[in-house]
Amino acid sequence: MGAIWTEAHKLACWWRVELAACEAWAELGVISRDEIAKLRQARFVVDDVARYQVETHHDMTAFLRSLADSLGPESRFIHLGMTSSDVMDTALSLQMIDAHAILAAGVERLKAALGKQALAYKDTLQAGRTHGVHAEPMSFGLKLALWYDEMRRNAARLEAARATTAVGKISGAVGTHATVPPEVEDSVCARLGLAVAPVSNQVIQRDRHAEFMSTLALIAASLDKFATEIRALQKTEIREVEEPFAAGQTGSSAMPHKRNPEKCERVSGLARVIRGYATTALENVALWHERDISHSSAERIIIPDACILLDYMLDMFSNIIENLLVYPDRMRENLDLTGGLLFSQRVLLALIEKGLKREDAYKLVQRNSMESWRTRTPFRTLLEADTDVTAVLGAGDFDGLFDYNYYLRNIDSAFVRTGLLPGSSA
């Protein structure tokens, strides 16, 4: 990913645009066959561009000067009728397409890892938690299937963002095509595999780039969400999963016992950086009149950095998921921590089905639930001793109500809907 954003590769993309424009002018008969043959041999020198820029204070004119060094009189055809942004913005689209390919592959790798692990733990019972408090039993695989489905949406978002940014413009100083006809623009974009911006001023409009950056921020936010959950589940008091911990790895300089979720914490921290970059990209949408340069300096930082950071995050988090340490026995221990309180809704519904009003049934179940919290007495023990409850529920009812496997009975439907299991998906 880093190679895409080097100065040398950027200038190479500039030259691809410039040469495509020369080829377009040659098609129109403006440049002769001999002249275009010589133009195809033009070369730039990165160090010379940097040296010339010290004098010109303008990177495009420095670049054109370096190209001219390798040519004769035919150099006059390079950049014919064009403005700097014709080249820079179109070349930036090429770089973003290259970056997209790498990011899309990273998204697919993570999606595949999540799908594999979701299936592996589809029937692994775990306490579901809302507000950080035990709610009802669920499947750890269902949690991973949820993440898999989110990455499916992120893949679609990334592809849509590619389409939005894969455009070029060769329309001249303020987009009028007065000095470069639309035919040249059409030809250049076709040669480069880009769509034509239907209308432009001096630049490709920055709502396109903001969409791309917002998409990267959304993907980073998803990784942050997943990493935060792993961090929470790795707490000593919970310890249901852990990120991989290599032989010889240390968690603390002071405490040799520590196994910290430092990789997931790194993902969360970097996600904040990318979200900040997305904000900057949104602020770049508003420019004065047909264009000012306030967006340019920011983009030279935020777009390369965001692509490099997200590529790194996807690689690191994919490795975490592929090698995730999962402790089903600990999950089962934690399920039993509240002495059966997770079954409160099952009891509530059973009382309602037996004819009690919802309000009355709720009061009965809550009364026993609060007593279980207070005294740490098993919930079922209290219910079986409560005559108001046993007047409605018989002794044979309780076994079915306190069955963890009841909560797995419809898990497969989510896996079918996400395509992780065969069947008719919604």
Tab-separated table of C-alpha atoms in Angstrom:
chain	number	residue	atom	x	y	z
A	1	MET	CA	0.000	0.000	0.000
A	2	GLY	CA	2.764	2.428	0.862
A	3	ALA	CA	4.257	2.117	-2.631
A	4	ILE	CA	1.066	3.542	-4.159
A	5	TRP	CA	1.587	6.791	-2.279
A	6	THR	CA	5.290	7.346	-2.939
A	7	GLU	CA	6.372	10.464	-4.814
A	8	ALA	CA	7.720	8.323	-7.640
A	9	HIS	CA	4.438	6.474	-8.143
A	10	LYS	CA	2.432	9.686	-7.930
A	11	LEU	CA	4.543	11.249	-10.670
A	12	ALA	CA	4.259	8.064	-12.728
A	13	CYS	CA	0.479	8.431	-12.546
A	14	TRP	CA	0.810	12.069	-13.600
A	15	TRP	CA	2.783	10.935	-16.643
A	16	ARG	CA	0.140	8.321	-17.498
A	17	VAL	CA	-2.434	11.126	-17.640
A	18	GLU	CA	-0.194	13.469	-19.621
A	19	LEU	CA	0.711	10.772	-22.139
A	20	ALA	CA	-2.943	9.739	-22.520
A	21	ALA	CA	-3.738	13.369	-23.339
A	22	CYS	CA	-0.966	13.479	-25.940
A	23	GLU	CA	-2.351	10.295	-27.491
A	24	ALA	CA	-5.793	11.913	-27.607
A	25	TRP	CA	-4.411	15.014	-29.330
A	26	ALA	CA	-2.630	12.736	-31.810
A	27	GLU	CA	-5.935	11.047	-32.608
A	28	LEU	CA	-7.302	14.485	-33.481
A	29	GLY	CA	-4.332	15.178	-35.764
A	30	VAL	CA	-2.817	17.903	-33.571
A	31	ILE	CA	0.316	15.839	-32.881
A	32	SER	CA	2.068	14.034	-35.741
A	33	ARG	CA	2.987	10.352	-35.769
A	34	ASP	CA	6.698	11.134	-35.376
A	35	GLU	CA	6.053	13.579	-32.554
A	36	ILE	CA	3.874	11.180	-30.542
A	37	ALA	CA	6.533	8.482	-30.959
A	38	LYS	CA	9.061	10.825	-29.345
A	39	LEU	CA	6.606	11.871	-26.617
A	40	ARG	CA	6.125	8.241	-25.630
A	41	GLN	CA	9.833	8.104	-24.801
A	42	ALA	CA	9.685	11.055	-22.388
A	43	ARG	CA	10.995	10.475	-18.892
A	44	PHE	CA	11.020	12.392	-15.642
A	45	VAL	CA	13.576	12.287	-12.832
A	46	VAL	CA	12.172	12.420	-9.323
A	47	ASP	CA	15.207	14.203	-7.891
A	48	ASP	CA	15.103	16.798	-10.669
A	49	VAL	CA	11.416	17.456	-9.989
A	50	ALA	CA	12.237	18.087	-6.329
A	51	ARG	CA	15.142	20.362	-7.281
A	52	TYR	CA	13.074	22.369	-9.755
A	53	GLN	CA	10.262	22.744	-7.237
A	54	VAL	CA	12.568	24.636	-4.902
A	55	GLU	CA	12.724	27.264	-7.642
A	56	THR	CA	9.182	27.125	-9.030
A	57	HIS	CA	7.264	26.576	-5.780
A	58	HIS	CA	4.887	24.563	-7.992
A	59	ASP	CA	5.075	20.793	-8.276
A	60	MET	CA	3.353	20.531	-11.660
A	61	THR	CA	5.581	23.032	-13.443
A	62	ALA	CA	8.605	21.323	-11.896
A	63	PHE	CA	7.342	17.984	-13.203
A	64	LEU	CA	6.737	19.359	-16.699
A	65	ARG	CA	10.216	20.859	-16.734
A	66	SER	CA	11.752	17.478	-15.913
A	67	LEU	CA	9.776	15.839	-18.721
A	68	ALA	CA	10.910	18.534	-21.134
A	69	ASP	CA	14.536	17.761	-20.269
A	70	SER	CA	14.127	14.399	-22.033
A	71	LEU	CA	12.535	15.863	-25.173
A	72	GLY	CA	13.051	18.335	-27.968
A	73	PRO	CA	10.555	20.790	-29.474
A	74	GLU	CA	7.764	18.207	-29.180
A	75	SER	CA	7.674	18.866	-25.419
A	76	ARG	CA	5.347	21.772	-26.237
A	77	PHE	CA	2.506	19.293	-26.667
A	78	ILE	CA	2.676	18.001	-23.105
A	79	HIS	CA	-0.013	19.575	-20.893
A	80	LEU	CA	-1.594	21.175	-23.958
A	81	GLY	CA	-4.697	23.143	-22.960
A	82	MET	CA	-4.715	21.551	-19.516
A	83	THR	CA	-4.610	22.834	-15.955
A	84	SER	CA	-2.712	21.189	-13.110
A	85	SER	CA	-5.815	19.669	-11.568
A	86	ASP	CA	-6.658	17.909	-14.826
A	87	VAL	CA	-3.550	15.850	-14.226
A	88	MET	CA	-3.417	15.754	-10.444
A	89	ASP	CA	-7.047	14.860	-9.801
A	90	THR	CA	-7.212	12.262	-12.568
A	91	ALA	CA	-3.961	10.704	-11.344
A	92	LEU	CA	-5.259	10.725	-7.765
A	93	SER	CA	-8.219	8.681	-8.975
A	94	LEU	CA	-5.767	6.133	-10.376
A	95	GLN	CA	-3.973	5.932	-7.049
A	96	MET	CA	-7.244	5.523	-5.176
A	97	ILE	CA	-8.274	2.690	-7.503
A	98	ASP	CA	-4.993	0.924	-6.748
A	99	ALA	CA	-5.545	1.476	-3.027
A	100	HIS	CA	-9.103	0.192	-3.292
A	101	ALA	CA	-7.916	-3.125	-4.718
A	102	ILE	CA	-5.705	-3.726	-1.691
A	103	LEU	CA	-8.347	-2.617	0.800
A	104	ALA	CA	-11.017	-4.743	-0.870
A	105	ALA	CA	-8.764	-7.789	-0.582
A	106	GLY	CA	-8.257	-7.005	3.105
A	107	VAL	CA	-11.989	-6.722	3.679
A	108	GLU	CA	-12.553	-10.064	1.946
A	109	ARG	CA	-9.874	-11.745	4.064
A	110	LEU	CA	-11.462	-10.516	7.282
A	111	LYS	CA	-14.947	-11.425	6.079
A	112	ALA	CA	-13.780	-14.960	5.299
A	113	ALA	CA	-12.110	-15.302	8.707
A	114	LEU	CA	-15.236	-14.109	10.500
A	115	GLY	CA	-17.430	-16.487	8.506
A	116	LYS	CA	-15.200	-19.459	9.290
A	117	GLN	CA	-15.093	-18.697	13.002
A	118	ALA	CA	-18.826	-17.965	13.122
A	119	LEU	CA	-19.542	-21.438	11.790
A	120	ALA	CA	-17.015	-23.018	14.154
A	121	TYR	CA	-18.752	-21.480	17.194
A	122	LYS	CA	-22.316	-21.450	15.878
A	123	ASP	CA	-23.594	-23.578	18.769
A	124	THR	CA	-21.198	-22.351	21.460
A	125	LEU	CA	-23.296	-20.925	24.266
A	126	GLN	CA	-22.383	-17.558	25.744
A	127	ALA	CA	-24.100	-15.005	27.924
A	128	GLY	CA	-25.528	-12.202	25.848
A	129	ARG	CA	-24.959	-8.841	27.514
A	130	THR	CA	-26.868	-5.585	27.269
A	131	HIS	CA	-25.628	-2.519	29.151
A	132	GLY	CA	-22.723	-4.768	30.193
A	133	VAL	CA	-25.128	-6.938	32.228
A	134	HIS	CA	-26.095	-10.539	31.515
A	135	ALA	CA	-29.253	-10.596	29.394
A	136	GLU	CA	-30.079	-13.989	27.853
A	137	PRO	CA	-28.017	-16.882	26.489
A	138	MET	CA	-26.849	-16.623	22.906
A	139	SER	CA	-24.281	-18.173	20.613
A	140	PHE	CA	-20.733	-16.824	20.272
A	141	GLY	CA	-20.972	-17.761	16.616
A	142	LEU	CA	-24.008	-15.500	16.275
A	143	LYS	CA	-21.910	-12.578	17.493
A	144	LEU	CA	-19.303	-13.368	14.832
A	145	ALA	CA	-22.009	-13.813	12.169
A	146	LEU	CA	-23.197	-10.308	13.042
A	147	TRP	CA	-19.695	-9.006	12.390
A	148	TYR	CA	-19.497	-11.003	9.157
A	149	ASP	CA	-22.703	-9.382	7.938
A	150	GLU	CA	-21.354	-5.939	8.814
A	151	MET	CA	-18.237	-6.616	6.774
A	152	ARG	CA	-20.478	-7.636	3.856
A	153	ARG	CA	-21.993	-4.176	4.020
A	154	ASN	CA	-18.541	-2.620	4.259
A	155	ALA	CA	-17.461	-4.503	1.138
A	156	ALA	CA	-20.458	-3.092	-0.728
A	157	ARG	CA	-19.750	0.412	0.575
A	158	LEU	CA	-16.131	0.171	-0.538
A	159	GLU	CA	-17.134	-0.923	-4.022
A	160	ALA	CA	-19.618	1.954	-4.265
A	161	ALA	CA	-16.934	4.399	-3.126
A	162	ARG	CA	-14.609	3.075	-5.822
A	163	ALA	CA	-17.217	3.782	-8.480
A	164	THR	CA	-17.717	7.292	-7.104
A	165	THR	CA	-14.014	8.159	-7.195
A	166	ALA	CA	-12.975	6.307	-10.371
A	167	VAL	CA	-13.499	9.382	-12.544
A	168	GLY	CA	-11.254	11.739	-14.458
A	169	LYS	CA	-11.511	15.301	-15.733
A	170	ILE	CA	-9.638	16.997	-18.558
A	171	SER	CA	-11.762	20.115	-18.890
A	172	GLY	CA	-9.305	22.979	-18.526
A	173	ALA	CA	-8.893	25.819	-16.086
A	174	VAL	CA	-12.499	26.211	-14.943
A	175	GLY	CA	-14.189	23.224	-16.571
A	176	THR	CA	-15.393	24.871	-19.797
A	177	HIS	CA	-13.382	22.706	-22.241
A	178	ALA	CA	-12.455	25.978	-23.961
A	179	THR	CA	-8.803	24.932	-24.368
A	180	VAL	CA	-9.214	21.157	-24.413
A	181	PRO	CA	-12.238	19.638	-26.159
A	182	PRO	CA	-14.475	17.012	-24.568
A	183	GLU	CA	-13.163	14.484	-27.094
A	184	VAL	CA	-9.755	14.624	-25.442
A	185	GLU	CA	-11.297	14.120	-22.018
A	186	ASP	CA	-13.318	11.148	-23.276
A	187	SER	CA	-10.242	9.580	-24.842
A	188	VAL	CA	-8.016	10.109	-21.798
A	189	CYS	CA	-10.510	8.596	-19.394
A	190	ALA	CA	-11.184	5.639	-21.668
A	191	ARG	CA	-7.451	4.922	-21.916
A	192	LEU	CA	-7.093	5.070	-18.137
A	193	GLY	CA	-10.167	3.000	-17.342
A	194	LEU	CA	-11.979	5.898	-15.696
A	195	ALA	CA	-15.463	7.304	-16.058
A	196	VAL	CA	-15.731	10.923	-17.157
A	197	ALA	CA	-16.893	13.449	-14.587
A	198	PRO	CA	-20.056	14.695	-16.338
A	199	VAL	CA	-19.310	18.269	-15.310
A	200	SER	CA	-16.397	19.786	-13.436
A	201	ASN	CA	-14.879	23.120	-12.596
A	202	GLN	CA	-11.138	23.201	-11.972
A	203	VAL	CA	-11.292	20.039	-9.875
A	204	ILE	CA	-13.092	16.761	-9.482
A	205	GLN	CA	-15.661	17.563	-6.821
A	206	ARG	CA	-14.572	16.691	-3.294
A	207	ASP	CA	-17.848	15.092	-2.229
A	208	ARG	CA	-16.475	12.084	-4.116
A	209	HIS	CA	-13.326	11.970	-2.012
A	210	ALA	CA	-15.334	12.592	1.143
A	211	GLU	CA	-17.462	9.544	0.323
A	212	PHE	CA	-14.338	7.431	-0.088
A	213	MET	CA	-12.837	8.697	3.167
A	214	SER	CA	-16.126	8.285	5.021
A	215	THR	CA	-16.260	4.697	3.808
A	216	LEU	CA	-12.767	4.047	5.165
A	217	ALA	CA	-13.858	5.619	8.449
A	218	LEU	CA	-16.935	3.356	8.571
A	219	ILE	CA	-14.806	0.271	8.025
A	220	ALA	CA	-12.402	1.467	10.711
A	221	ALA	CA	-15.360	2.056	13.029
A	222	SER	CA	-16.500	-1.530	12.477
A	223	LEU	CA	-13.022	-2.811	13.337
A	224	ASP	CA	-13.072	-0.614	16.430
A	225	LYS	CA	-16.430	-2.114	17.411
A	226	PHE	CA	-15.185	-5.677	16.981
A	227	ALA	CA	-11.906	-4.957	18.763
A	228	THR	CA	-13.708	-3.273	21.658
A	229	GLU	CA	-15.831	-6.395	22.177
A	230	ILE	CA	-12.778	-8.631	22.220
A	231	ARG	CA	-11.123	-6.277	24.699
A	232	ALA	CA	-14.180	-6.471	26.936
A	233	LEU	CA	-14.386	-10.258	26.713
A	234	GLN	CA	-10.677	-10.516	27.542
A	235	LYS	CA	-11.101	-8.844	30.937
A	236	THR	CA	-9.830	-11.063	33.736
A	237	GLU	CA	-13.294	-11.270	35.274
A	238	ILE	CA	-14.759	-12.500	31.971
A	239	ARG	CA	-11.902	-14.112	29.970
A	240	GLU	CA	-14.089	-15.771	27.363
A	241	VAL	CA	-11.799	-14.881	24.449
A	242	GLU	CA	-8.300	-13.521	24.007
A	243	GLU	CA	-6.412	-12.064	21.103
A	244	PRO	CA	-3.412	-14.245	20.107
A	245	PHE	CA	-0.448	-14.168	22.477
A	246	ALA	CA	2.786	-15.382	20.895
A	247	ALA	CA	5.561	-17.360	22.563
A	248	GLY	CA	8.005	-14.895	24.058
A	249	GLN	CA	5.530	-12.017	23.938
A	250	THR	CA	5.348	-9.801	27.019
A	251	GLY	CA	2.364	-7.849	28.241
A	252	SER	CA	3.996	-5.603	30.799
A	253	SER	CA	7.493	-4.509	31.728
A	254	ALA	CA	6.547	-4.696	35.414
A	255	MET	CA	4.046	-7.574	35.636
A	256	PRO	CA	5.096	-10.798	33.911
A	257	HIS	CA	1.605	-12.304	34.189
A	258	LYS	CA	-0.078	-9.737	31.940
A	259	ARG	CA	-1.755	-10.787	28.668
A	260	ASN	CA	-3.108	-7.485	27.423
A	261	PRO	CA	-5.350	-6.973	24.347
A	262	GLU	CA	-2.837	-4.506	22.956
A	263	LYS	CA	-3.471	-5.285	19.285
A	264	CYS	CA	-7.195	-4.669	19.656
A	265	GLU	CA	-6.410	-1.485	21.559
A	266	ARG	CA	-4.170	-0.440	18.668
A	267	VAL	CA	-7.066	-0.984	16.249
A	268	SER	CA	-9.333	1.178	18.401
A	269	GLY	CA	-6.769	3.958	18.581
A	270	LEU	CA	-6.092	4.024	14.847
A	271	ALA	CA	-9.821	4.056	14.093
A	272	ARG	CA	-9.993	7.414	15.863
A	273	VAL	CA	-7.329	8.781	13.518
A	274	ILE	CA	-9.213	7.683	10.396
A	275	ARG	CA	-12.471	9.138	11.719
A	276	GLY	CA	-10.635	12.448	12.112
A	277	TYR	CA	-9.400	12.219	8.531
A	278	ALA	CA	-12.992	11.698	7.352
A	279	THR	CA	-13.974	14.927	9.078
A	280	THR	CA	-11.203	16.745	7.223
A	281	ALA	CA	-12.386	15.243	3.928
A	282	LEU	CA	-15.893	16.542	4.593
A	283	GLU	CA	-14.501	19.990	5.252
A	284	ASN	CA	-12.674	19.815	1.900
A	285	VAL	CA	-15.975	19.686	0.014
A	286	ALA	CA	-16.554	23.440	0.296
A	287	LEU	CA	-14.054	25.401	-1.818
A	288	TRP	CA	-14.149	28.997	-3.048
A	289	HIS	CA	-15.804	29.523	-6.429
A	290	GLU	CA	-14.346	27.141	-9.037
A	291	ARG	CA	-11.632	25.978	-6.676
A	292	ASP	CA	-9.116	27.046	-4.079
A	293	ILE	CA	-6.153	25.086	-2.784
A	294	SER	CA	-7.182	24.634	0.860
A	295	HIS	CA	-8.044	20.964	0.303
A	296	SER	CA	-4.766	20.049	-1.366
A	297	SER	CA	-2.384	20.170	1.572
A	298	ALA	CA	-4.789	18.193	3.757
A	299	GLU	CA	-5.389	15.528	1.100
A	300	ARG	CA	-1.686	14.870	0.731
A	301	ILE	CA	-1.813	13.632	4.320
A	302	ILE	CA	-5.245	12.203	4.921
A	303	ILE	CA	-5.821	10.057	1.819
A	304	PRO	CA	-2.479	8.198	1.799
A	305	ASP	CA	-2.452	7.872	5.591
A	306	ALA	CA	-6.026	6.588	5.811
A	307	CYS	CA	-5.400	3.968	3.114
A	308	ILE	CA	-2.157	2.816	4.728
A	309	LEU	CA	-3.685	2.751	8.223
A	310	LEU	CA	-6.783	0.821	7.200
A	311	ASP	CA	-4.713	-1.691	5.245
A	312	TYR	CA	-2.604	-2.233	8.365
A	313	MET	CA	-5.681	-2.514	10.596
A	314	LEU	CA	-7.387	-5.024	8.309
A	315	ASP	CA	-4.281	-7.181	8.193
A	316	MET	CA	-3.760	-7.080	11.942
A	317	PHE	CA	-7.392	-7.696	12.854
A	318	SER	CA	-7.719	-10.532	10.330
A	319	ASN	CA	-4.788	-12.205	12.067
A	320	ILE	CA	-6.519	-11.699	15.424
A	321	ILE	CA	-9.730	-13.358	14.214
A	322	GLU	CA	-7.918	-16.169	12.409
A	323	ASN	CA	-6.007	-17.024	15.591
A	324	LEU	CA	-8.550	-15.970	18.210
A	325	LEU	CA	-8.352	-17.842	21.514
A	326	VAL	CA	-11.856	-18.902	22.518
A	327	TYR	CA	-12.771	-20.490	25.873
A	328	PRO	CA	-16.188	-22.228	25.687
A	329	ASP	CA	-15.845	-23.685	29.193
A	330	ARG	CA	-15.365	-20.215	30.624
A	331	MET	CA	-18.394	-19.016	28.683
A	332	ARG	CA	-20.432	-21.772	30.312
A	333	GLU	CA	-19.109	-20.838	33.763
A	334	ASN	CA	-20.134	-17.242	33.198
A	335	LEU	CA	-23.599	-18.326	32.072
A	336	ASP	CA	-24.102	-19.815	35.522
A	337	LEU	CA	-22.856	-16.754	37.420
A	338	THR	CA	-26.323	-15.349	38.080
A	339	GLY	CA	-27.845	-18.590	39.238
A	340	GLY	CA	-30.311	-18.912	36.389
A	341	LEU	CA	-31.503	-15.314	36.181
A	342	LEU	CA	-30.955	-15.441	32.414
A	343	PHE	CA	-34.132	-17.534	32.192
A	344	SER	CA	-36.384	-14.809	33.628
A	345	GLN	CA	-38.140	-14.060	30.330
A	346	ARG	CA	-38.792	-17.755	29.731
A	347	VAL	CA	-40.549	-17.921	33.117
A	348	LEU	CA	-42.402	-14.670	32.432
A	349	LEU	CA	-43.751	-15.962	29.128
A	350	ALA	CA	-44.679	-19.314	30.638
A	351	LEU	CA	-46.774	-17.583	33.308
A	352	ILE	CA	-48.478	-15.465	30.662
A	353	GLU	CA	-49.185	-18.543	28.543
A	354	LYS	CA	-50.795	-20.128	31.611
A	355	GLY	CA	-53.228	-17.225	31.802
A	356	LEU	CA	-51.650	-14.583	34.070
A	357	LYS	CA	-51.818	-10.935	33.085
A	358	ARG	CA	-48.439	-9.659	31.921
A	359	GLU	CA	-48.208	-7.104	34.763
A	360	ASP	CA	-48.912	-9.728	37.408
A	361	ALA	CA	-46.515	-12.236	35.879
A	362	TYR	CA	-43.790	-9.588	35.626
A	363	LYS	CA	-44.142	-8.703	39.307
A	364	LEU	CA	-43.859	-12.350	40.329
A	365	VAL	CA	-40.728	-12.939	38.262
A	366	GLN	CA	-39.097	-9.652	39.211
A	367	ARG	CA	-39.753	-10.248	42.902
A	368	ASN	CA	-37.890	-13.541	42.785
A	369	SER	CA	-35.189	-12.110	40.510
A	370	MET	CA	-34.388	-9.312	42.929
A	371	GLU	CA	-34.276	-11.779	45.811
A	372	SER	CA	-31.856	-13.938	43.832
A	373	TRP	CA	-29.633	-10.916	43.180
A	374	ARG	CA	-29.723	-9.974	46.867
A	375	THR	CA	-29.192	-13.380	48.474
A	376	ARG	CA	-27.391	-15.189	45.627
A	377	THR	CA	-29.957	-17.938	45.938
A	378	PRO	CA	-30.516	-19.825	42.666
A	379	PHE	CA	-33.434	-18.322	40.762
A	380	ARG	CA	-35.131	-21.686	40.202
A	381	THR	CA	-34.951	-22.525	43.921
A	382	LEU	CA	-36.810	-19.331	44.772
A	383	LEU	CA	-39.428	-19.901	42.095
A	384	GLU	CA	-40.110	-23.450	43.241
A	385	ALA	CA	-40.597	-22.159	46.799
A	386	ASP	CA	-42.954	-19.352	45.741
A	387	THR	CA	-46.530	-20.579	46.079
A	388	ASP	CA	-47.796	-17.815	43.792
A	389	VAL	CA	-45.590	-19.250	41.061
A	390	THR	CA	-46.212	-22.922	41.722
A	391	ALA	CA	-49.943	-22.282	41.724
A	392	VAL	CA	-49.503	-21.645	37.995
A	393	LEU	CA	-46.442	-23.679	36.987
A	394	GLY	CA	-46.129	-27.352	37.828
A	395	ALA	CA	-42.946	-29.155	38.860
A	396	GLY	CA	-42.578	-30.576	35.352
A	397	ASP	CA	-42.532	-27.134	33.759
A	398	PHE	CA	-39.244	-25.961	35.205
A	399	ASP	CA	-36.856	-28.330	33.407
A	400	GLY	CA	-37.972	-27.050	30.036
A	401	LEU	CA	-37.806	-23.436	31.146
A	402	PHE	CA	-34.217	-23.721	32.413
A	403	ASP	CA	-32.710	-25.245	29.278
A	404	TYR	CA	-29.827	-23.329	27.683
A	405	ASN	CA	-30.223	-25.120	24.356
A	406	TYR	CA	-33.629	-23.488	23.900
A	407	TYR	CA	-31.762	-20.321	22.878
A	408	LEU	CA	-30.020	-22.060	19.989
A	409	ARG	CA	-33.170	-23.335	18.281
A	410	ASN	CA	-33.347	-20.553	15.676
A	411	ILE	CA	-29.666	-19.690	15.365
A	412	ASP	CA	-29.341	-21.376	11.979
A	413	SER	CA	-31.799	-18.925	10.412
A	414	ALA	CA	-29.347	-16.032	10.813
A	415	PHE	CA	-26.596	-18.113	9.206
A	416	VAL	CA	-28.853	-18.937	6.278
A	417	ARG	CA	-29.800	-15.284	5.834
A	418	THR	CA	-26.167	-14.199	5.760
A	419	GLY	CA	-25.240	-16.986	3.347
A	420	LEU	CA	-23.032	-18.790	5.847
A	421	LEU	CA	-25.332	-21.831	5.644
A	422	PRO	CA	-27.166	-23.041	2.536
A	423	GLY	CA	-30.839	-22.302	2.288
A	424	SER	CA	-33.257	-19.613	1.185
A	425	SER	CA	-31.828	-16.286	2.344
A	426	ALA	CA	-33.867	-13.138	2.933
